[in-house]
Amino acid sequence: MTAAGTPVAVITGASSGIGAATARGLAAAGYHVVLTARRKDRIEGLAAELAAAGHRATAYALDVTDRPAVDEFASSLDRCDVLVNNAGGALGADPVATGDPADWRQMFEVNVIGALNTTQALLPALTSGGDGTVVILSSTAGLATYEGGGGYVAAKHGAHILAETLRLEIVGTPVRVIEIAPGMVKTEEFATTRFRGDEERAAKVYAGVAQPLTADDVADTITWAVTRPSHVNIDLLVVRPRAQASNSKVHREL
């Protein structure tokens, strides 16, 4: 599938938002980007866009929670130098007392088990290449909790612990483990998906915030971390907009 002499970066959840922006950033940095997501039309469109710009890109429809499919995908690659575990997302903002267990389960499956699946499947290639990088996209929700975020916070804490534990376990191998933890990021789908298409409720998340982070801001951070010299490991990088001091303290100009 991939060019033998070009470093390969696999990005999960590449159909929109941070994943798509990261694909553009890494492609511009010289990687052959392999775009994975469930929405085949989206990633094929992005691959065509990148190819038209002179970059190397391959689209592969994939559900990261489907382990046999992930294993089949991994076996199709000639090499893998970077894995960006970006697939994730939030569902609902109900308190613990009334939260839907199905929402919690889905968030855990995508944010944690999905990252586990792709990391396990691609770690042999990342290691054998002699200079691999695993990126875990967690969140500031993986470092501190907030009301109404229990399920998402629990899932992102799981992603944070996955990154921390993997780094301990594979130290001494030629693979870095980088965790990027964004705060408030305004993308076209995150809050709308969380509130099941309720655009008015989604808009309130960002109401009065002069400049939330954008997908490009986070992608720029990921690209910077990945392209540091091999001996430099960005263990954990927290990135927030200036208007956000914590998960629960945000300056709003209302």
mmCIF file of C-alpha atoms in Angstrom:
data_model
loop_
_atom_site.group_PDB
_atom_site.id
_atom_site.type_symbol
_atom_site.label_atom_id
_atom_site.label_comp_id
_atom_site.label_asym_id
_atom_site.label_seq_id
_atom_site.Cartn_x
_atom_site.Cartn_y
_atom_site.Cartn_z
ATOM 1 C CA MET A 1 0.000 0.000 0.000
ATOM 2 C CA THR A 2 2.746 2.468 0.898
ATOM 3 C CA ALA A 3 5.943 3.757 -0.678
ATOM 4 C CA ALA A 4 8.941 1.928 0.769
ATOM 5 C CA GLY A 5 11.208 4.958 1.121
ATOM 6 C CA THR A 6 8.705 7.450 2.510
ATOM 7 C CA PRO A 7 7.844 7.560 6.227
ATOM 8 C CA VAL A 8 4.251 6.541 6.857
ATOM 9 C CA ALA A 9 1.866 8.166 9.308
ATOM 10 C CA VAL A 10 -1.459 6.501 10.119
ATOM 11 C CA ILE A 11 -4.161 8.845 11.397
ATOM 12 C CA THR A 12 -7.371 7.471 12.872
ATOM 13 C CA GLY A 13 -10.541 9.522 12.810
ATOM 14 C CA ALA A 14 -9.196 11.414 9.813
ATOM 15 C CA SER A 15 -12.549 12.224 8.230
ATOM 16 C CA SER A 16 -12.915 15.639 9.866
ATOM 17 C CA GLY A 17 -11.699 18.024 12.555
ATOM 18 C CA ILE A 18 -8.367 17.413 14.239
ATOM 19 C CA GLY A 19 -7.764 14.170 12.354
ATOM 20 C CA ALA A 20 -8.159 15.755 8.911
ATOM 21 C CA ALA A 21 -6.071 18.761 9.920
ATOM 22 C CA THR A 22 -3.340 16.481 11.264
ATOM 23 C CA ALA A 23 -3.307 14.561 7.996
ATOM 24 C CA ARG A 24 -2.717 17.826 6.139
ATOM 25 C CA GLY A 25 0.044 18.817 8.549
ATOM 26 C CA LEU A 26 1.921 15.537 8.404
ATOM 27 C CA ALA A 27 1.514 15.289 4.635
ATOM 28 C CA ALA A 28 3.088 18.724 4.299
ATOM 29 C CA ALA A 29 5.896 17.540 6.582
ATOM 30 C CA GLY A 30 6.752 14.782 4.103
ATOM 31 C CA TYR A 31 4.825 11.783 5.379
ATOM 32 C CA HIS A 32 2.771 9.397 3.332
ATOM 33 C CA VAL A 33 -0.431 9.739 5.330
ATOM 34 C CA VAL A 34 -2.816 6.814 5.673
ATOM 35 C CA LEU A 35 -6.256 8.166 6.478
ATOM 36 C CA THR A 36 -8.612 5.934 8.423
ATOM 37 C CA ALA A 37 -12.199 6.553 9.494
ATOM 38 C CA ARG A 38 -15.596 4.951 9.107
ATOM 39 C CA ARG A 39 -16.783 7.537 6.574
ATOM 40 C CA LYS A 40 -15.117 6.346 3.402
ATOM 41 C CA ASP A 41 -16.313 9.232 1.238
ATOM 42 C CA ARG A 42 -14.761 11.808 3.576
ATOM 43 C CA ILE A 43 -11.311 10.245 3.708
ATOM 44 C CA GLU A 44 -11.280 9.523 -0.015
ATOM 45 C CA GLY A 45 -12.054 13.193 -0.629
ATOM 46 C CA LEU A 46 -9.242 14.257 1.683
ATOM 47 C CA ALA A 47 -6.827 11.819 0.052
ATOM 48 C CA ALA A 48 -7.698 13.283 -3.351
ATOM 49 C CA GLU A 49 -7.159 16.815 -2.012
ATOM 50 C CA LEU A 50 -3.738 15.917 -0.642
ATOM 51 C CA ALA A 51 -2.732 14.102 -3.825
ATOM 52 C CA ALA A 52 -3.725 17.131 -5.892
ATOM 53 C CA ALA A 53 -1.408 19.208 -3.698
ATOM 54 C CA GLY A 54 1.477 16.866 -4.484
ATOM 55 C CA HIS A 55 1.383 14.818 -1.281
ATOM 56 C CA ARG A 56 1.085 11.075 -0.766
ATOM 57 C CA ALA A 57 -2.141 9.914 0.833
ATOM 58 C CA THR A 58 -4.122 6.688 1.066
ATOM 59 C CA ALA A 59 -7.676 6.277 2.355
ATOM 60 C CA TYR A 60 -8.718 3.150 4.245
ATOM 61 C CA ALA A 61 -12.223 2.809 5.683
ATOM 62 C CA LEU A 62 -11.875 1.479 9.217
ATOM 63 C CA ASP A 63 -13.780 1.180 12.474
ATOM 64 C CA VAL A 64 -11.098 1.149 15.187
ATOM 65 C CA THR A 65 -13.392 -0.763 17.558
ATOM 66 C CA ASP A 66 -13.469 -3.729 15.138
ATOM 67 C CA ARG A 67 -10.327 -5.650 16.089
ATOM 68 C CA PRO A 68 -10.290 -8.131 13.175
ATOM 69 C CA ALA A 69 -10.642 -5.190 10.764
ATOM 70 C CA VAL A 70 -7.825 -3.342 12.531
ATOM 71 C CA ASP A 71 -5.568 -6.390 12.283
ATOM 72 C CA GLU A 72 -6.375 -6.758 8.573
ATOM 73 C CA PHE A 73 -5.561 -3.085 8.058
ATOM 74 C CA ALA A 74 -2.232 -3.420 9.879
ATOM 75 C CA SER A 75 -1.268 -6.390 7.711
ATOM 76 C CA SER A 76 -1.882 -4.314 4.565
ATOM 77 C CA LEU A 77 0.836 -1.794 5.436
ATOM 78 C CA ASP A 78 4.412 -2.155 4.248
ATOM 79 C CA ARG A 79 5.604 0.093 7.082
ATOM 80 C CA CYS A 80 4.352 2.401 9.807
ATOM 81 C CA ASP A 81 6.462 5.136 11.379
ATOM 82 C CA VAL A 82 3.820 7.208 13.151
ATOM 83 C CA LEU A 83 0.435 6.296 14.575
ATOM 84 C CA VAL A 84 -1.871 9.136 15.571
ATOM 85 C CA ASN A 85 -4.689 7.782 17.729
ATOM 86 C CA ASN A 86 -7.180 10.558 17.119
ATOM 87 C CA ALA A 87 -10.491 8.670 16.780
ATOM 88 C CA GLY A 88 -12.725 9.518 19.721
ATOM 89 C CA GLY A 89 -15.503 11.836 20.747
ATOM 90 C CA ALA A 90 -18.073 12.640 23.401
ATOM 91 C CA LEU A 91 -21.728 11.728 23.800
ATOM 92 C CA GLY A 92 -24.054 13.606 26.111
ATOM 93 C CA ALA A 93 -23.473 15.799 29.134
ATOM 94 C CA ASP A 94 -25.712 14.115 31.665
ATOM 95 C CA PRO A 95 -24.794 13.779 35.345
ATOM 96 C CA VAL A 96 -23.573 10.432 36.621
ATOM 97 C CA ALA A 97 -26.936 9.784 38.266
ATOM 98 C CA THR A 98 -28.802 9.777 34.953
ATOM 99 C CA GLY A 99 -26.147 9.145 32.318
ATOM 100 C CA ASP A 100 -26.850 6.507 29.695
ATOM 101 C CA PRO A 101 -24.565 3.477 30.183
ATOM 102 C CA ALA A 102 -24.684 2.908 26.421
ATOM 103 C CA ASP A 103 -23.116 6.341 25.877
ATOM 104 C CA TRP A 104 -20.403 5.603 28.431
ATOM 105 C CA ARG A 105 -19.698 2.245 26.799
ATOM 106 C CA GLN A 106 -19.470 3.745 23.310
ATOM 107 C CA MET A 107 -17.113 6.499 24.458
ATOM 108 C CA PHE A 108 -14.874 3.979 26.188
ATOM 109 C CA GLU A 109 -14.888 1.682 23.163
ATOM 110 C CA VAL A 110 -13.786 4.398 20.735
ATOM 111 C CA ASN A 111 -11.498 6.518 22.917
ATOM 112 C CA VAL A 112 -9.750 3.681 24.776
ATOM 113 C CA ILE A 113 -10.307 0.278 23.169
ATOM 114 C CA GLY A 114 -9.991 1.767 19.677
ATOM 115 C CA ALA A 115 -6.618 3.274 20.575
ATOM 116 C CA LEU A 116 -5.595 0.005 22.203
ATOM 117 C CA ASN A 117 -6.540 -1.955 19.077
ATOM 118 C CA THR A 118 -4.569 0.194 16.657
ATOM 119 C CA THR A 119 -1.585 0.523 18.983
ATOM 120 C CA GLN A 120 -1.329 -3.227 19.551
ATOM 121 C CA ALA A 121 -1.766 -3.994 15.858
ATOM 122 C CA LEU A 122 0.828 -1.472 14.652
ATOM 123 C CA LEU A 123 3.376 -1.580 17.468
ATOM 124 C CA PRO A 124 5.423 -4.365 15.803
ATOM 125 C CA ALA A 125 5.828 -2.252 12.642
ATOM 126 C CA LEU A 126 6.540 0.892 14.650
ATOM 127 C CA THR A 127 9.241 -0.989 16.554
ATOM 128 C CA SER A 128 10.811 -2.859 13.662
ATOM 129 C CA GLY A 129 11.201 0.375 11.698
ATOM 130 C CA GLY A 130 13.665 1.573 14.314
ATOM 131 C CA ASP A 131 12.137 5.005 14.883
ATOM 132 C CA GLY A 132 8.435 4.856 15.699
ATOM 133 C CA THR A 133 6.037 7.300 17.306
ATOM 134 C CA VAL A 134 2.676 6.659 18.937
ATOM 135 C CA VAL A 135 0.499 9.714 19.530
ATOM 136 C CA ILE A 136 -2.470 9.528 21.878
ATOM 137 C CA LEU A 137 -4.994 12.349 21.546
ATOM 138 C CA SER A 138 -6.445 12.582 25.002
ATOM 139 C CA SER A 139 -7.930 15.793 26.409
ATOM 140 C CA THR A 140 -7.733 18.050 29.400
ATOM 141 C CA ALA A 141 -10.754 15.940 30.387
ATOM 142 C CA GLY A 142 -8.235 13.137 30.874
ATOM 143 C CA LEU A 143 -6.457 15.157 33.562
ATOM 144 C CA ALA A 144 -9.301 16.782 35.524
ATOM 145 C CA THR A 145 -13.028 16.241 35.796
ATOM 146 C CA TYR A 146 -16.026 18.528 35.428
ATOM 147 C CA GLU A 147 -19.745 18.267 36.081
ATOM 148 C CA GLY A 148 -21.753 16.696 33.316
ATOM 149 C CA GLY A 149 -18.696 15.145 31.728
ATOM 150 C CA GLY A 150 -18.402 11.883 33.656
ATOM 151 C CA GLY A 151 -18.495 9.447 30.746
ATOM 152 C CA TYR A 152 -16.183 11.453 28.502
ATOM 153 C CA VAL A 153 -13.868 12.267 31.392
ATOM 154 C CA ALA A 154 -13.663 8.581 32.315
ATOM 155 C CA ALA A 155 -12.849 7.627 28.732
ATOM 156 C CA LYS A 156 -10.186 10.286 28.338
ATOM 157 C CA HIS A 157 -8.650 9.343 31.685
ATOM 158 C CA GLY A 158 -8.400 5.859 30.193
ATOM 159 C CA ALA A 159 -6.612 7.224 27.138
ATOM 160 C CA HIS A 160 -4.238 9.183 29.393
ATOM 161 C CA ILE A 161 -3.393 6.075 31.406
ATOM 162 C CA LEU A 162 -2.913 4.075 28.196
ATOM 163 C CA ALA A 163 -0.259 6.562 27.093
ATOM 164 C CA GLU A 164 1.471 6.679 30.479
ATOM 165 C CA THR A 165 1.555 2.914 30.899
ATOM 166 C CA LEU A 166 2.701 2.180 27.349
ATOM 167 C CA ARG A 167 5.568 4.643 27.752
ATOM 168 C CA LEU A 168 6.737 2.839 30.894
ATOM 169 C CA GLU A 169 6.425 -0.595 29.334
ATOM 170 C CA ILE A 170 8.275 0.043 26.077
ATOM 171 C CA VAL A 171 11.054 2.308 27.340
ATOM 172 C CA GLY A 172 14.288 1.110 25.744
ATOM 173 C CA THR A 173 12.610 0.377 22.418
ATOM 174 C CA PRO A 174 12.878 2.800 19.485
ATOM 175 C CA VAL A 175 9.303 4.037 19.909
ATOM 176 C CA ARG A 176 8.189 7.323 21.470
ATOM 177 C CA VAL A 177 4.804 7.763 23.153
ATOM 178 C CA ILE A 178 3.420 11.288 22.889
ATOM 179 C CA GLU A 179 0.218 12.482 24.532
ATOM 180 C CA ILE A 180 -1.493 15.647 23.331
ATOM 181 C CA ALA A 181 -4.261 16.926 25.629
ATOM 182 C CA PRO A 182 -6.296 19.748 24.066
ATOM 183 C CA GLY A 183 -8.703 21.921 25.985
ATOM 184 C CA MET A 184 -11.554 23.786 24.289
ATOM 185 C CA VAL A 185 -11.406 23.146 20.547
ATOM 186 C CA LYS A 186 -14.140 24.354 18.223
ATOM 187 C CA THR A 187 -14.567 21.998 15.288
ATOM 188 C CA GLU A 188 -17.461 21.481 12.920
ATOM 189 C CA GLU A 189 -18.694 18.307 14.613
ATOM 190 C CA PHE A 190 -17.471 17.701 18.180
ATOM 191 C CA ALA A 191 -20.114 19.557 20.210
ATOM 192 C CA THR A 192 -22.864 18.930 17.655
ATOM 193 C CA THR A 193 -22.210 15.190 17.868
ATOM 194 C CA ARG A 194 -22.064 15.355 21.658
ATOM 195 C CA PHE A 195 -25.512 16.935 21.762
ATOM 196 C CA ARG A 196 -26.918 14.734 19.002
ATOM 197 C CA GLY A 197 -27.381 17.426 16.387
ATOM 198 C CA ASP A 198 -28.680 20.160 18.702
ATOM 199 C CA GLU A 199 -26.773 23.057 17.152
ATOM 200 C CA GLU A 200 -28.146 25.646 19.574
ATOM 201 C CA ARG A 201 -26.913 23.683 22.580
ATOM 202 C CA ALA A 202 -23.596 23.026 20.870
ATOM 203 C CA ALA A 203 -23.114 26.735 20.179
ATOM 204 C CA LYS A 204 -23.516 27.541 23.882
ATOM 205 C CA VAL A 205 -20.312 25.615 24.628
ATOM 206 C CA TYR A 206 -18.323 28.322 22.840
ATOM 207 C CA ALA A 207 -20.590 31.312 23.568
ATOM 208 C CA GLY A 208 -18.579 34.415 24.323
ATOM 209 C CA VAL A 209 -15.194 32.726 23.955
ATOM 210 C CA ALA A 210 -13.219 35.036 21.685
ATOM 211 C CA GLN A 211 -10.925 32.413 20.197
ATOM 212 C CA PRO A 212 -11.335 28.747 21.038
ATOM 213 C CA LEU A 213 -8.647 26.491 19.630
ATOM 214 C CA THR A 214 -9.168 25.293 16.080
ATOM 215 C CA ALA A 215 -8.445 21.886 14.587
ATOM 216 C CA ASP A 216 -5.457 23.460 12.827
ATOM 217 C CA ASP A 217 -4.058 24.692 16.149
ATOM 218 C CA VAL A 218 -4.064 21.182 17.565
ATOM 219 C CA ALA A 219 -2.796 19.634 14.338
ATOM 220 C CA ASP A 220 0.104 22.093 14.339
ATOM 221 C CA THR A 221 0.960 20.955 17.869
ATOM 222 C CA ILE A 222 0.814 17.287 16.869
ATOM 223 C CA THR A 223 2.961 17.857 13.789
ATOM 224 C CA TRP A 224 5.511 19.786 15.841
ATOM 225 C CA ALA A 225 5.732 17.018 18.459
ATOM 226 C CA VAL A 226 6.041 14.253 15.853
ATOM 227 C CA THR A 227 8.756 16.059 13.907
ATOM 228 C CA ARG A 228 11.084 16.650 16.884
ATOM 229 C CA PRO A 229 14.400 14.769 16.713
ATOM 230 C CA SER A 230 14.029 11.082 17.544
ATOM 231 C CA HIS A 231 15.598 11.395 20.990
ATOM 232 C CA VAL A 232 13.107 14.101 22.022
ATOM 233 C CA ASN A 233 9.875 12.764 23.504
ATOM 234 C CA ILE A 234 7.025 15.158 24.251
ATOM 235 C CA ASP A 235 5.507 13.052 27.024
ATOM 236 C CA LEU A 236 2.466 15.226 27.658
ATOM 237 C CA LEU A 237 1.516 18.511 26.048
ATOM 238 C CA VAL A 238 -1.557 20.409 27.295
ATOM 239 C CA VAL A 239 -2.847 23.056 24.901
ATOM 240 C CA ARG A 240 -5.723 25.405 25.668
ATOM 241 C CA PRO A 241 -6.991 28.692 24.284
ATOM 242 C CA ARG A 242 -5.850 31.733 26.247
ATOM 243 C CA ALA A 243 -9.427 32.259 27.435
ATOM 244 C CA GLN A 244 -9.528 28.896 29.193
ATOM 245 C CA ALA A 245 -7.715 28.545 32.515
ATOM 246 C CA SER A 246 -9.146 25.119 33.381
ATOM 247 C CA ASN A 247 -11.946 22.773 32.346
ATOM 248 C CA SER A 248 -14.380 24.785 34.436
ATOM 249 C CA LYS A 249 -12.979 28.335 34.220
ATOM 250 C CA VAL A 250 -13.400 30.040 30.852
ATOM 251 C CA HIS A 251 -13.472 33.763 30.140
ATOM 252 C CA ARG A 252 -16.572 34.656 28.157
ATOM 253 C CA GLU A 253 -17.281 38.092 26.679
ATOM 254 C CA LEU A 254 -21.067 38.072 26.969
#
